[in-house]
mmCIF file of C-alpha atoms in Angstrom:
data_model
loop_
_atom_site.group_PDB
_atom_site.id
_atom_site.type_symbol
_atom_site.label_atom_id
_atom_site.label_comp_id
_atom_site.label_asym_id
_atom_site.label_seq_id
_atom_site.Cartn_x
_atom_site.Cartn_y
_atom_site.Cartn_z
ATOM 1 C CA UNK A 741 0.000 0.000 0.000
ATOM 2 C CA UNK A 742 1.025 3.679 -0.255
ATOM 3 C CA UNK A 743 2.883 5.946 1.886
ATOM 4 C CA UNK A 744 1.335 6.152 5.734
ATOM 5 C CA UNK A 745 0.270 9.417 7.846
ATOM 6 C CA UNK A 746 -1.611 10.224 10.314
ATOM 7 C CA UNK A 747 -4.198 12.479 10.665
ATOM 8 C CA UNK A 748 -4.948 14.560 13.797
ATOM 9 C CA UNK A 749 -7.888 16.544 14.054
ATOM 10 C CA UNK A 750 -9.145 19.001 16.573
ATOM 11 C CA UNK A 751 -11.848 17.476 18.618
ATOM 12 C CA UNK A 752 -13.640 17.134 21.829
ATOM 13 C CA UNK A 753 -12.832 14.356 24.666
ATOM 14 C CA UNK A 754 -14.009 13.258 27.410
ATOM 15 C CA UNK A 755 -11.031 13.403 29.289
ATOM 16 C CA UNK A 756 -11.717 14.727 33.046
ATOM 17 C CA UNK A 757 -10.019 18.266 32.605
ATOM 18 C CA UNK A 758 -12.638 18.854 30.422
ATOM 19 C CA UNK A 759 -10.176 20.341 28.179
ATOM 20 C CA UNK A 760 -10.338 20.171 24.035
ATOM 21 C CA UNK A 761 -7.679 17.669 22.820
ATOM 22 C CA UNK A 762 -6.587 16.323 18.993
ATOM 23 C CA UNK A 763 -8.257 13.389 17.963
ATOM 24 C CA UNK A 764 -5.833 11.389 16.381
ATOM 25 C CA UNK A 765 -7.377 8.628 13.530
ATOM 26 C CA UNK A 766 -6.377 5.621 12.405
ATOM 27 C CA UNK A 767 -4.674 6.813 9.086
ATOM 28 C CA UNK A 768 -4.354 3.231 7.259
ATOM 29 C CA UNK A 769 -8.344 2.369 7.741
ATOM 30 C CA UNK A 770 -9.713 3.926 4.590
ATOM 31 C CA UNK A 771 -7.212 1.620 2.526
ATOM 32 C CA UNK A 772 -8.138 -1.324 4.746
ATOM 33 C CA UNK A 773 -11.200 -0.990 4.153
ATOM 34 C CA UNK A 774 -10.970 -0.190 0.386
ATOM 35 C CA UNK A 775 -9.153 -4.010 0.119
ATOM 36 C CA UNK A 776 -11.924 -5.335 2.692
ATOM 37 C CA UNK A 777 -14.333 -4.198 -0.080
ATOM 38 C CA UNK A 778 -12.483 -5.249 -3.161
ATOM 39 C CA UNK A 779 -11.944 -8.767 -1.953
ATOM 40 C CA UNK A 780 -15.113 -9.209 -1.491
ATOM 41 C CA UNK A 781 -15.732 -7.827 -4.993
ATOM 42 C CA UNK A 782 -13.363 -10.130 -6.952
ATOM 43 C CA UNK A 783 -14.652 -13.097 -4.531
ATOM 44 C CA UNK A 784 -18.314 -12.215 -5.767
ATOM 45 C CA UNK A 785 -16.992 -11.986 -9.690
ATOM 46 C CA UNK A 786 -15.142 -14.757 -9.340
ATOM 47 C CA UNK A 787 -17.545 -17.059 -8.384
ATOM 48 C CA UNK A 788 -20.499 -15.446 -10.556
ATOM 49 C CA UNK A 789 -17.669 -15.928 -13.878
ATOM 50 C CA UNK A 790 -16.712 -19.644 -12.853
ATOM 51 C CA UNK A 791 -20.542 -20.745 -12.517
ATOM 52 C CA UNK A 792 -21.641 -18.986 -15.521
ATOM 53 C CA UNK A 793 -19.063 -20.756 -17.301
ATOM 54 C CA UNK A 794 -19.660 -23.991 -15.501
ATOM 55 C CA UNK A 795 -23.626 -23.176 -16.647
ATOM 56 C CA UNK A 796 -24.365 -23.923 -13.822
ATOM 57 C CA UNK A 797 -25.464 -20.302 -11.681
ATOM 58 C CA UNK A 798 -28.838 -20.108 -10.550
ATOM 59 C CA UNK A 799 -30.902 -18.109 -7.935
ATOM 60 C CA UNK A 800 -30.019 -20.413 -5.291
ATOM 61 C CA UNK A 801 -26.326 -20.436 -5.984
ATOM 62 C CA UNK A 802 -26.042 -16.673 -6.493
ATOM 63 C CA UNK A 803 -27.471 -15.898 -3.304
ATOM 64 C CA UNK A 804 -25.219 -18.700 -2.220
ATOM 65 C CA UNK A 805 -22.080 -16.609 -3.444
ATOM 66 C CA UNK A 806 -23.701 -13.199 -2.526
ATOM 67 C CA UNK A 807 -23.524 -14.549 1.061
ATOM 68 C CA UNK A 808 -20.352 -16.071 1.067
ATOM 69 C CA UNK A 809 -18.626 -12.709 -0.460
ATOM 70 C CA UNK A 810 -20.961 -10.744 2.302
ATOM 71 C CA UNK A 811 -19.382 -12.735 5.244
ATOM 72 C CA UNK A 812 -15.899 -12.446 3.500
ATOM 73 C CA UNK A 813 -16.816 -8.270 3.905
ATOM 74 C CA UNK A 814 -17.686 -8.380 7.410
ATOM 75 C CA UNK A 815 -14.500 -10.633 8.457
ATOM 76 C CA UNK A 816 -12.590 -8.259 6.539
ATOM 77 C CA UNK A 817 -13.918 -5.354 7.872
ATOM 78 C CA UNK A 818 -11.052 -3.242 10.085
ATOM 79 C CA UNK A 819 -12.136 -1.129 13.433
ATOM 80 C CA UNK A 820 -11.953 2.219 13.123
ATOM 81 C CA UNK A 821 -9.593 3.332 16.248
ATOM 82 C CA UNK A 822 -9.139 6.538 17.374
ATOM 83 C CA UNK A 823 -7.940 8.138 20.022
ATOM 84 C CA UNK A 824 -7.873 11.731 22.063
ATOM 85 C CA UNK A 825 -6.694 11.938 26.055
ATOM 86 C CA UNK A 826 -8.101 9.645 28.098
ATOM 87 C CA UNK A 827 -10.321 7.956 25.340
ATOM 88 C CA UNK A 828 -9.722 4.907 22.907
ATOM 89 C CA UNK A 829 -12.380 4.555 20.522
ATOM 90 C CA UNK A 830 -12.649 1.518 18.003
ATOM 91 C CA UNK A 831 -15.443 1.019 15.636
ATOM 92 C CA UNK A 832 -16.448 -2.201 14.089
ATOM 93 C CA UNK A 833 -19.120 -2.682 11.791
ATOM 94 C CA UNK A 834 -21.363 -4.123 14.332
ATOM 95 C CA UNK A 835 -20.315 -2.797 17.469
ATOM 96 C CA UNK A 836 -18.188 0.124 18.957
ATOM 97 C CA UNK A 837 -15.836 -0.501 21.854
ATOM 98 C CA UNK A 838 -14.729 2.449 23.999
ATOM 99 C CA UNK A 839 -12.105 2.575 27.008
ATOM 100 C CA UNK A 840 -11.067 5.021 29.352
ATOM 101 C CA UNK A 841 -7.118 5.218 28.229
ATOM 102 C CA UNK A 842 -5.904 7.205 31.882
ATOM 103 C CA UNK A 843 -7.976 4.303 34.072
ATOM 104 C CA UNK A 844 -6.294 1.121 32.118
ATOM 105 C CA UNK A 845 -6.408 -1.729 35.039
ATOM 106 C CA UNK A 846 -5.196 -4.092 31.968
ATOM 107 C CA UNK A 847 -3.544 -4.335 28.456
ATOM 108 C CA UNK A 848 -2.805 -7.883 27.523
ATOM 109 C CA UNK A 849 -2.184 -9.791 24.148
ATOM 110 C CA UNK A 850 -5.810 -11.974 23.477
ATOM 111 C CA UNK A 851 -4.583 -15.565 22.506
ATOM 112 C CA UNK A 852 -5.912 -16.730 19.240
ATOM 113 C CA UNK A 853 -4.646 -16.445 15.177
ATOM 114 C CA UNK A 854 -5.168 -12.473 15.081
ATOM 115 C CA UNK A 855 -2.731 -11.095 17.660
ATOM 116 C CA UNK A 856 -4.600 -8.245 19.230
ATOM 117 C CA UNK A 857 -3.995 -6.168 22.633
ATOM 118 C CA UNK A 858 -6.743 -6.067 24.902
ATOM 119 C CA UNK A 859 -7.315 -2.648 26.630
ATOM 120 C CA UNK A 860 -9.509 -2.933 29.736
ATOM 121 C CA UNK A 861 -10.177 0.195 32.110
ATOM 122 C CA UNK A 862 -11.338 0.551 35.707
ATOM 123 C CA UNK A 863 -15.168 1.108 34.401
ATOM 124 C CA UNK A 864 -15.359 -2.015 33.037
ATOM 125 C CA UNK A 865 -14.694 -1.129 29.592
ATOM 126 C CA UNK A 866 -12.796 -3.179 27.350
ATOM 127 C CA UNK A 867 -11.550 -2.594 23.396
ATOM 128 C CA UNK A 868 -9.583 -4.945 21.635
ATOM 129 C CA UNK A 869 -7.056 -3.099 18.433
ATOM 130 C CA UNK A 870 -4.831 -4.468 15.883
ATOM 131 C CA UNK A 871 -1.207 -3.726 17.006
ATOM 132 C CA UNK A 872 -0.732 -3.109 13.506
ATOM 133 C CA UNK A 873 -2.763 -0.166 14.028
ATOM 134 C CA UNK A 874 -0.152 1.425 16.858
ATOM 135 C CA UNK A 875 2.766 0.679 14.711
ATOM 136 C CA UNK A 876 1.681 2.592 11.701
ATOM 137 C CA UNK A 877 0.081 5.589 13.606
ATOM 138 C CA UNK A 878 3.010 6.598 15.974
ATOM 139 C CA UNK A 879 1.100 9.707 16.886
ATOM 140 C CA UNK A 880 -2.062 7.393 18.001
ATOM 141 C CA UNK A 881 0.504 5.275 20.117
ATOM 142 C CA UNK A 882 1.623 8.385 21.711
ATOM 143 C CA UNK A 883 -1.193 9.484 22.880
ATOM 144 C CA UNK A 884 -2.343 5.433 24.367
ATOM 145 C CA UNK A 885 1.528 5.394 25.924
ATOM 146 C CA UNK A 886 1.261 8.670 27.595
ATOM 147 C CA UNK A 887 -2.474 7.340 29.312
ATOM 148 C CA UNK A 888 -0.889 4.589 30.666
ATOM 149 C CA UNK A 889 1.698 5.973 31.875
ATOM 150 C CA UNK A 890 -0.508 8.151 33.642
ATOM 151 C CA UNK A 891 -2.615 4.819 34.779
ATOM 152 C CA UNK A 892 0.776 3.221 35.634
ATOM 153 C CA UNK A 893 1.548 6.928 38.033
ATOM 154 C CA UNK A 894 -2.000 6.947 39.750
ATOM 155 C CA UNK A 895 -1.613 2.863 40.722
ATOM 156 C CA UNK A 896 -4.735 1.407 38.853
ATOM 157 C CA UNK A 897 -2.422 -0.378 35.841
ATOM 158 C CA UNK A 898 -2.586 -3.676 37.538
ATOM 159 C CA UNK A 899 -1.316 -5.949 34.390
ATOM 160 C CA UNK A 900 0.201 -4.728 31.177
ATOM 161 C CA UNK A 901 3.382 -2.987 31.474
ATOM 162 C CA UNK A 902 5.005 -6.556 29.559
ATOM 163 C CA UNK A 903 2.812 -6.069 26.263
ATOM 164 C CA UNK A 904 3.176 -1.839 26.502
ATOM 165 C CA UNK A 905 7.202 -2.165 26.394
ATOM 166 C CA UNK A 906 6.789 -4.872 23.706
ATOM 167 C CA UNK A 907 4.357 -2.424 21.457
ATOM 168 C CA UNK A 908 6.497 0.373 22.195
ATOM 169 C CA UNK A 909 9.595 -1.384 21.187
ATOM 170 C CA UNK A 910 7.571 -2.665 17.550
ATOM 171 C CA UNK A 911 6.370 1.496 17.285
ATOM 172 C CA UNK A 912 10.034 2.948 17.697
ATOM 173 C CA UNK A 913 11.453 -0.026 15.940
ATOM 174 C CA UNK A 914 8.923 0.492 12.783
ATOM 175 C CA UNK A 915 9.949 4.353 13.216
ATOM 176 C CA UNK A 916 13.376 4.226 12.912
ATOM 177 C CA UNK A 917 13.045 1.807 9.735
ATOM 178 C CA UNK A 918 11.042 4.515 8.089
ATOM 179 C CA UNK A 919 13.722 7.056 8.976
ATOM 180 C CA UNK A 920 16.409 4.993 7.420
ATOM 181 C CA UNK A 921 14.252 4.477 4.357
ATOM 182 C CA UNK A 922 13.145 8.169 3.863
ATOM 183 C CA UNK A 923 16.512 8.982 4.399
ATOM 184 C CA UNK A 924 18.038 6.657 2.221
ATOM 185 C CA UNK A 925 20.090 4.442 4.800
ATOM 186 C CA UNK A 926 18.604 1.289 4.486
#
């Protein structure tokens, strides 16, 4: 894919100062979920072209293939994250997950295929992101480090500091590779 940024943009949290702060966005979700849509396209055509020339499509089977490139589409789907002090938003298709980022009690890697850190904060909210996401958006991990840190400070970070060094190690390791690439030391 192409070149990634981050966009920040001036918003509202809920943050106890009461105070405005950026919102930063998850700059890579508009491309994942142009590819979440086009796989699901050239599933659907692919299918449609190999039972026409098969002769054997029919209603049945193209709903069949409708609903197989549909579930493809909602696997594929990415959360939209984003996050502004104190606040983690992610947004699925079917459901939104929010956490308070400066009351973390836990951040833990979920076991499974899909490696993904699980954010949990003293109000009993709980998101789950891509650490994918964190990586490419430094400014997003910013923003999650310096909550926990202030989680870690006030004593409620119970579990967690293991998987934050780890992601922080993958974000400054993934930003100095892009340094040496834009500046031509690689």
């Amino acid at each position: 894919m192409g070149r990634r940024t981050t966009r920040i943009v001036a918003g509202h949290s809920t943050a106890p100062q009461g105070t405005a702060h950026p919102t930063v966005h998850d700059s890579t979700w508009a491309g994942d979920a142009r590819a979440a849509v086009g796989c699901a396209v050239l599933l659907l055509v692919l299918l449609f072209a190999i039972d026409t020339g098969a002769g054997t499509l029919s209603v049945l089977r193209a709903a069949l293939w409708t609903g197989l490139a549909a579930l493809l589409f909602v696997v594929l789907w990415p959360a939209r994250v984003s996050v502004t002090r104190g606040r983690l938003v992610s947004r699925g298709l079917l459901r939104q997950a929010e956490v308070r980022t400066d009351r973390l009690v836990s951040v833990r890697w979920s076991d499974g295929v899909a490696q993904r850190l699980v954010l949990r904060d003293s109000d009993g909210g709980r998101a789950e992101i891509d650490p994918k996401v964190l990586v490419a958006n430094p400014p997003l991990w910013r923003v999650l480090d310096q909550d926990a840190r202030t989680s870690t400070e006030r004593g409620v970070l119970r579990c967690g500091e293991t998987a934050l060094r780890q992601i922080s190690a993958r974000v400054d390791r993934e930003t100095a590779r892009t340094v040496f690439k834009v500046s031509g030391l690689e």
